[in-house]
mmCIF file of C-alpha atoms in Angstrom:
data_model
loop_
_atom_site.group_PDB
_atom_site.id
_atom_site.type_symbol
_atom_site.label_atom_id
_atom_site.label_comp_id
_atom_site.label_asym_id
_atom_site.label_seq_id
_atom_site.Cartn_x
_atom_site.Cartn_y
_atom_site.Cartn_z
ATOM 1 C CA VAL A 1 33.536 -7.512 -30.725
ATOM 2 C CA ALA A 2 35.488 -5.588 -28.235
ATOM 3 C CA ASP A 3 32.394 -3.270 -27.807
ATOM 4 C CA GLN A 4 30.105 -6.011 -27.531
ATOM 5 C CA GLU A 5 32.228 -7.598 -24.833
ATOM 6 C CA THR A 6 32.254 -4.240 -23.009
ATOM 7 C CA ILE A 7 28.434 -3.971 -23.112
ATOM 8 C CA GLN A 8 28.122 -7.580 -21.933
ATOM 9 C CA THR A 9 30.606 -6.888 -19.109
ATOM 10 C CA ASP A 10 28.881 -3.521 -18.162
ATOM 11 C CA GLU A 11 25.411 -5.359 -17.985
ATOM 12 C CA ALA A 12 26.751 -8.180 -15.614
ATOM 13 C CA CYS A 13 28.464 -5.568 -13.419
ATOM 14 C CA ARG A 14 25.308 -3.585 -12.943
ATOM 15 C CA PRO A 15 24.210 -3.442 -9.325
ATOM 16 C CA GLY A 16 21.225 -5.736 -8.553
ATOM 17 C CA ASP A 17 19.092 -2.774 -7.263
ATOM 18 C CA ASP A 18 19.608 -1.092 -10.658
ATOM 19 C CA LEU A 19 18.324 -4.284 -12.577
ATOM 20 C CA THR A 20 15.450 -4.652 -10.249
ATOM 21 C CA HIS A 21 14.497 -1.147 -10.664
ATOM 22 C CA ARG A 22 14.611 -1.645 -14.596
ATOM 23 C CA LEU A 23 12.691 -4.812 -14.209
ATOM 24 C CA LEU A 24 9.957 -3.455 -11.984
ATOM 25 C CA HIS A 25 9.586 -0.134 -14.048
ATOM 26 C CA ALA A 26 9.202 -2.133 -17.155
ATOM 27 C CA ALA A 27 6.791 -4.482 -15.381
ATOM 28 C CA ALA A 28 4.769 -1.340 -14.354
ATOM 29 C CA GLU A 29 4.698 0.037 -17.982
ATOM 30 C CA VAL A 30 3.496 -3.266 -19.500
ATOM 31 C CA PHE A 31 0.764 -3.930 -16.935
ATOM 32 C CA ALA A 32 -0.462 -0.553 -17.104
ATOM 33 C CA GLU A 33 -0.651 -0.475 -20.841
ATOM 34 C CA LYS A 34 -1.942 -4.076 -21.251
ATOM 35 C CA GLY A 35 -3.518 -5.170 -18.154
ATOM 36 C CA TYR A 36 -2.425 -8.145 -16.066
ATOM 37 C CA GLU A 37 -3.931 -10.887 -18.234
ATOM 38 C CA ARG A 38 -2.579 -9.545 -21.529
ATOM 39 C CA ALA A 39 0.901 -8.619 -20.398
ATOM 40 C CA GLY A 40 3.663 -10.878 -21.129
ATOM 41 C CA VAL A 41 6.872 -11.643 -19.520
ATOM 42 C CA ALA A 42 8.867 -11.584 -22.779
ATOM 43 C CA GLU A 43 7.616 -8.129 -23.393
ATOM 44 C CA ILE A 44 8.688 -6.838 -19.811
ATOM 45 C CA ALA A 45 12.129 -8.453 -20.293
ATOM 46 C CA ARG A 46 12.405 -6.730 -23.757
ATOM 47 C CA ARG A 47 11.705 -3.433 -22.175
ATOM 48 C CA ALA A 48 13.983 -4.017 -19.430
ATOM 49 C CA GLY A 49 16.986 -5.171 -21.906
ATOM 50 C CA VAL A 50 17.221 -8.415 -20.391
ATOM 51 C CA THR A 51 16.143 -12.182 -21.006
ATOM 52 C CA THR A 52 13.176 -13.736 -19.575
ATOM 53 C CA GLY A 53 15.469 -15.953 -17.448
ATOM 54 C CA ALA A 54 16.504 -12.766 -15.372
ATOM 55 C CA ILE A 55 12.819 -12.432 -14.422
ATOM 56 C CA TYR A 56 12.319 -16.006 -13.654
ATOM 57 C CA SER A 57 15.381 -16.175 -11.585
ATOM 58 C CA ARG A 58 13.933 -13.413 -9.317
ATOM 59 C CA TYR A 59 10.228 -13.808 -9.420
ATOM 60 C CA GLY A 60 8.064 -16.815 -9.494
ATOM 61 C CA GLY A 61 5.689 -15.394 -12.197
ATOM 62 C CA LYS A 62 3.452 -12.581 -13.429
ATOM 63 C CA ALA A 63 1.678 -12.511 -9.907
ATOM 64 C CA GLU A 64 4.635 -12.000 -7.815
ATOM 65 C CA LEU A 65 6.056 -9.645 -10.375
ATOM 66 C CA LEU A 66 3.030 -7.432 -10.444
ATOM 67 C CA LEU A 67 2.997 -7.095 -6.723
ATOM 68 C CA GLU A 68 6.501 -6.422 -6.557
ATOM 69 C CA ALA A 69 5.973 -3.717 -9.018
ATOM 70 C CA VAL A 70 3.179 -2.403 -6.666
ATOM 71 C CA ASP A 71 5.379 -2.365 -3.746
ATOM 72 C CA HIS A 72 8.096 -0.676 -5.767
ATOM 73 C CA HIS A 73 6.066 2.243 -6.997
ATOM 74 C CA VAL A 74 3.730 2.849 -3.989
ATOM 75 C CA PRO A 75 5.562 4.437 -1.033
ATOM 76 C CA ASP A 76 5.181 2.663 2.143
ATOM 77 C CA SER A 77 3.078 5.358 4.147
ATOM 78 C CA ILE A 78 3.568 3.757 7.791
ATOM 79 C CA ASP A 79 7.407 3.428 7.136
ATOM 80 C CA ASN A 80 7.586 6.981 5.872
ATOM 81 C CA ILE A 81 5.814 8.354 8.868
ATOM 82 C CA LEU A 82 7.551 6.321 11.480
ATOM 83 C CA ASN A 83 11.081 6.792 9.960
ATOM 84 C CA GLY A 84 10.735 10.129 8.387
ATOM 85 C CA GLY A 85 11.949 12.357 11.119
ATOM 86 C CA SER A 86 8.570 13.975 11.741
ATOM 87 C CA ALA A 87 7.200 14.997 15.091
ATOM 88 C CA VAL A 88 4.473 12.208 15.170
ATOM 89 C CA SER A 89 4.896 10.739 18.658
ATOM 90 C CA SER A 90 1.757 8.776 19.194
ATOM 91 C CA PRO A 91 -0.133 5.922 17.530
ATOM 92 C CA THR A 92 -3.055 8.162 16.983
ATOM 93 C CA GLU A 93 -0.960 10.712 15.440
ATOM 94 C CA VAL A 94 0.568 8.046 13.151
ATOM 95 C CA LEU A 95 -3.200 7.183 12.059
ATOM 96 C CA SER A 96 -4.065 10.685 11.615
ATOM 97 C CA SER A 97 -1.000 11.280 9.455
ATOM 98 C CA LEU A 98 -1.969 8.231 7.287
ATOM 99 C CA GLY A 99 -5.343 9.495 6.815
ATOM 100 C CA ASP A 100 -4.075 12.948 5.703
ATOM 101 C CA HIS A 101 -1.711 11.301 3.138
ATOM 102 C CA LEU A 102 -4.810 9.612 1.398
ATOM 103 C CA LEU A 103 -5.127 13.182 -0.468
ATOM 104 C CA ASP A 104 -1.514 12.913 -1.749
ATOM 105 C CA PRO A 105 -1.092 12.841 -5.620
ATOM 106 C CA LEU A 106 -1.455 9.214 -6.777
ATOM 107 C CA ASP A 107 1.283 7.670 -8.853
ATOM 108 C CA GLY A 108 1.272 4.773 -11.221
ATOM 109 C CA GLY A 109 1.664 2.418 -8.432
ATOM 110 C CA HIS A 110 -1.803 2.843 -7.188
ATOM 111 C CA ALA A 111 -3.255 2.103 -10.638
ATOM 112 C CA LEU A 112 -1.265 -1.138 -10.407
ATOM 113 C CA PHE A 113 -2.689 -2.029 -7.175
ATOM 114 C CA LEU A 114 -6.264 -1.541 -8.575
ATOM 115 C CA GLU A 115 -5.201 -3.689 -11.661
ATOM 116 C CA ALA A 116 -4.073 -6.346 -8.986
ATOM 117 C CA VAL A 117 -7.441 -6.234 -7.175
ATOM 118 C CA VAL A 118 -9.428 -6.788 -10.432
ATOM 119 C CA ALA A 119 -7.060 -9.460 -11.799
ATOM 120 C CA ALA A 120 -7.067 -11.253 -8.509
ATOM 121 C CA ARG A 121 -10.763 -12.262 -9.067
ATOM 122 C CA ARG A 122 -9.672 -14.501 -11.915
ATOM 123 C CA ASP A 123 -6.176 -15.533 -10.740
ATOM 124 C CA PRO A 124 -6.120 -17.800 -7.610
ATOM 125 C CA ASP A 125 -2.222 -17.180 -7.272
ATOM 126 C CA LEU A 126 -2.407 -13.463 -7.429
ATOM 127 C CA ALA A 127 -5.486 -13.349 -5.064
ATOM 128 C CA ASP A 128 -3.368 -15.434 -2.447
ATOM 129 C CA ARG A 129 -0.305 -13.171 -2.836
ATOM 130 C CA LEU A 130 -2.504 -10.144 -2.740
ATOM 131 C CA ARG A 131 -4.390 -11.189 0.308
ATOM 132 C CA ARG A 132 -1.052 -12.014 2.100
ATOM 133 C CA ARG A 133 0.175 -8.616 1.443
ATOM 134 C CA VAL A 134 -3.085 -6.803 2.831
ATOM 135 C CA GLU A 135 -2.862 -9.073 5.844
ATOM 136 C CA GLU A 136 0.591 -7.788 6.538
ATOM 137 C CA GLU A 137 -0.761 -4.312 6.412
ATOM 138 C CA ASP A 138 -3.568 -5.601 8.775
ATOM 139 C CA ARG A 139 -0.902 -6.571 11.268
ATOM 140 C CA ARG A 140 0.997 -3.334 11.088
ATOM 141 C CA LEU A 141 -2.274 -1.297 11.455
ATOM 142 C CA GLY A 142 -3.492 -3.801 14.170
ATOM 143 C CA LYS A 143 -0.176 -2.971 16.122
ATOM 144 C CA LEU A 144 -0.912 0.774 15.982
ATOM 145 C CA VAL A 145 -4.538 0.251 17.250
ATOM 146 C CA ASP A 146 -3.057 -2.070 20.089
ATOM 147 C CA GLU A 147 -0.578 0.552 21.150
ATOM 148 C CA ALA A 148 -3.458 3.363 21.106
ATOM 149 C CA THR A 149 -5.564 1.064 23.231
ATOM 150 C CA THR A 150 -2.751 0.334 25.581
ATOM 151 C CA GLU A 151 -1.758 3.965 25.928
ATOM 152 C CA GLY A 152 -5.783 4.739 26.668
ATOM 153 C CA LEU A 153 -6.257 6.412 23.568
ATOM 154 C CA PHE A 154 -8.874 3.869 22.227
ATOM 155 C CA ASP A 155 -11.707 2.145 24.007
ATOM 156 C CA PRO A 156 -10.390 -1.166 25.073
ATOM 157 C CA GLY A 157 -13.992 -2.591 24.544
ATOM 158 C CA LEU A 158 -13.530 -2.072 20.698
ATOM 159 C CA ASP A 159 -12.733 -4.979 18.505
ATOM 160 C CA GLU A 160 -9.277 -4.392 16.952
ATOM 161 C CA GLN A 161 -10.084 -6.057 13.788
ATOM 162 C CA SER A 162 -13.127 -3.962 13.209
ATOM 163 C CA VAL A 163 -11.059 -0.740 13.713
ATOM 164 C CA VAL A 164 -8.304 -2.085 11.070
ATOM 165 C CA ARG A 165 -11.150 -3.070 8.579
ATOM 166 C CA LEU A 166 -12.480 0.646 9.209
ATOM 167 C CA ALA A 167 -8.918 1.937 8.323
ATOM 168 C CA HIS A 168 -8.765 -0.042 5.411
ATOM 169 C CA ALA A 169 -12.242 0.825 4.249
ATOM 170 C CA ILE A 170 -11.467 4.426 4.269
ATOM 171 C CA GLY A 171 -8.083 3.968 2.450
ATOM 172 C CA PHE A 172 -9.539 1.704 -0.319
ATOM 173 C CA GLY A 173 -12.510 3.905 -0.611
ATOM 174 C CA MET A 174 -10.569 6.947 -1.037
ATOM 175 C CA LEU A 175 -8.381 5.251 -3.654
ATOM 176 C CA LEU A 176 -11.326 4.264 -5.699
ATOM 177 C CA THR A 177 -12.763 7.786 -5.212
ATOM 178 C CA ARG A 178 -9.773 9.277 -6.717
ATOM 179 C CA SER A 179 -9.287 6.832 -9.485
ATOM 180 C CA MET A 180 -12.763 7.853 -10.545
ATOM 181 C CA GLY A 181 -11.783 11.541 -10.723
ATOM 182 C CA LEU A 182 -14.394 12.604 -8.141
ATOM 183 C CA GLU A 183 -14.076 15.846 -6.423
ATOM 184 C CA LEU A 184 -11.719 15.899 -3.252
ATOM 185 C CA PRO A 185 -12.248 17.808 -0.156
ATOM 186 C CA ALA A 186 -10.009 20.531 1.234
ATOM 187 C CA ALA A 187 -6.984 19.137 3.115
ATOM 188 C CA GLU A 188 -7.920 20.942 6.354
ATOM 189 C CA ASN A 189 -11.542 19.851 6.224
ATOM 190 C CA TRP A 190 -10.352 16.218 5.354
ATOM 191 C CA HIS A 191 -7.937 16.240 8.247
ATOM 192 C CA GLU A 192 -10.720 17.643 10.706
ATOM 193 C CA VAL A 193 -12.932 14.535 9.705
ATOM 194 C CA ILE A 194 -10.220 11.956 10.242
ATOM 195 C CA ASN A 195 -9.375 13.408 13.497
ATOM 196 C CA ARG A 196 -13.059 13.272 14.561
ATOM 197 C CA VAL A 197 -13.259 9.592 13.568
ATOM 198 C CA ILE A 198 -10.269 8.603 15.457
ATOM 199 C CA THR A 199 -11.082 10.734 18.666
ATOM 200 C CA GLY A 200 -14.542 8.904 18.434
ATOM 201 C CA LEU A 201 -12.672 5.494 19.046
ATOM 202 C CA ALA A 202 -11.595 6.715 22.576
ATOM 203 C CA GLY A 203 -13.045 5.193 25.437
ATOM 204 C CA PRO A 204 -15.475 7.205 27.721
ATOM 205 C CA PRO A 205 -14.041 9.670 30.252
ATOM 206 C CA PRO A 206 -13.072 8.147 33.706
ATOM 207 C CA GLY A 207 -16.330 7.708 35.833
ATOM 208 C CA GLU A 208 -18.591 7.671 32.672
ATOM 209 C CA THR A 209 -19.510 4.175 31.884
ATOM 210 C CA ALA A 210 -23.185 4.945 30.409
ATOM 211 C CA THR A 211 -23.816 3.347 27.143
ATOM 212 C CA ALA A 212 -26.312 4.679 24.331
ATOM 213 C CA GLY A 213 -28.857 2.180 25.884
ATOM 214 C CA ASP A 214 -28.501 3.115 29.453
ATOM 215 C CA PRO A 215 -31.074 5.690 30.964
ATOM 216 C CA THR A 216 -30.005 9.296 31.229
#
């Protein structure tokens, strides 16, 4: 009995971050193995060594749990670049670095994200939560685009949302490309192309206002 009480006491005293890690790690395993629709909260709880009540006291259901598992397993690239002590100093350098990181090794979290995208087509709650997560990413990318425009690095005549959508299209497209096992370009070649795209968003040099339709 004493041993059982010790185990229960140890479990109760474990820090919340450790319990959260175990829950999200177990969730990632179950979602990866069974898919969103077949994954059960009871199985996730069993693997984490807790009751289902421990899950429902923290998360509203499978949709929230899946997206929290995605966040837990996918590094926040923007924060990592801004807070990583690197020499990045301008918004265009941040965007360039984000582009470079698209060739980083994938982890299980990216597969979870793709699972969430597919499952969201049949689950309105998951679709709404996923949309809000992507819209938050929109806001942060939009801030970088706005800063680049303010600093004269991007053409002020370009629509901010269009630039953000282009960035997401490149990022999501590369994720799909890699999940299909397609051949990837060399890092230096990819870096050059990403920088060409970013440079192409700059405004015309001072005094040059001609557009493609103007006479030469």
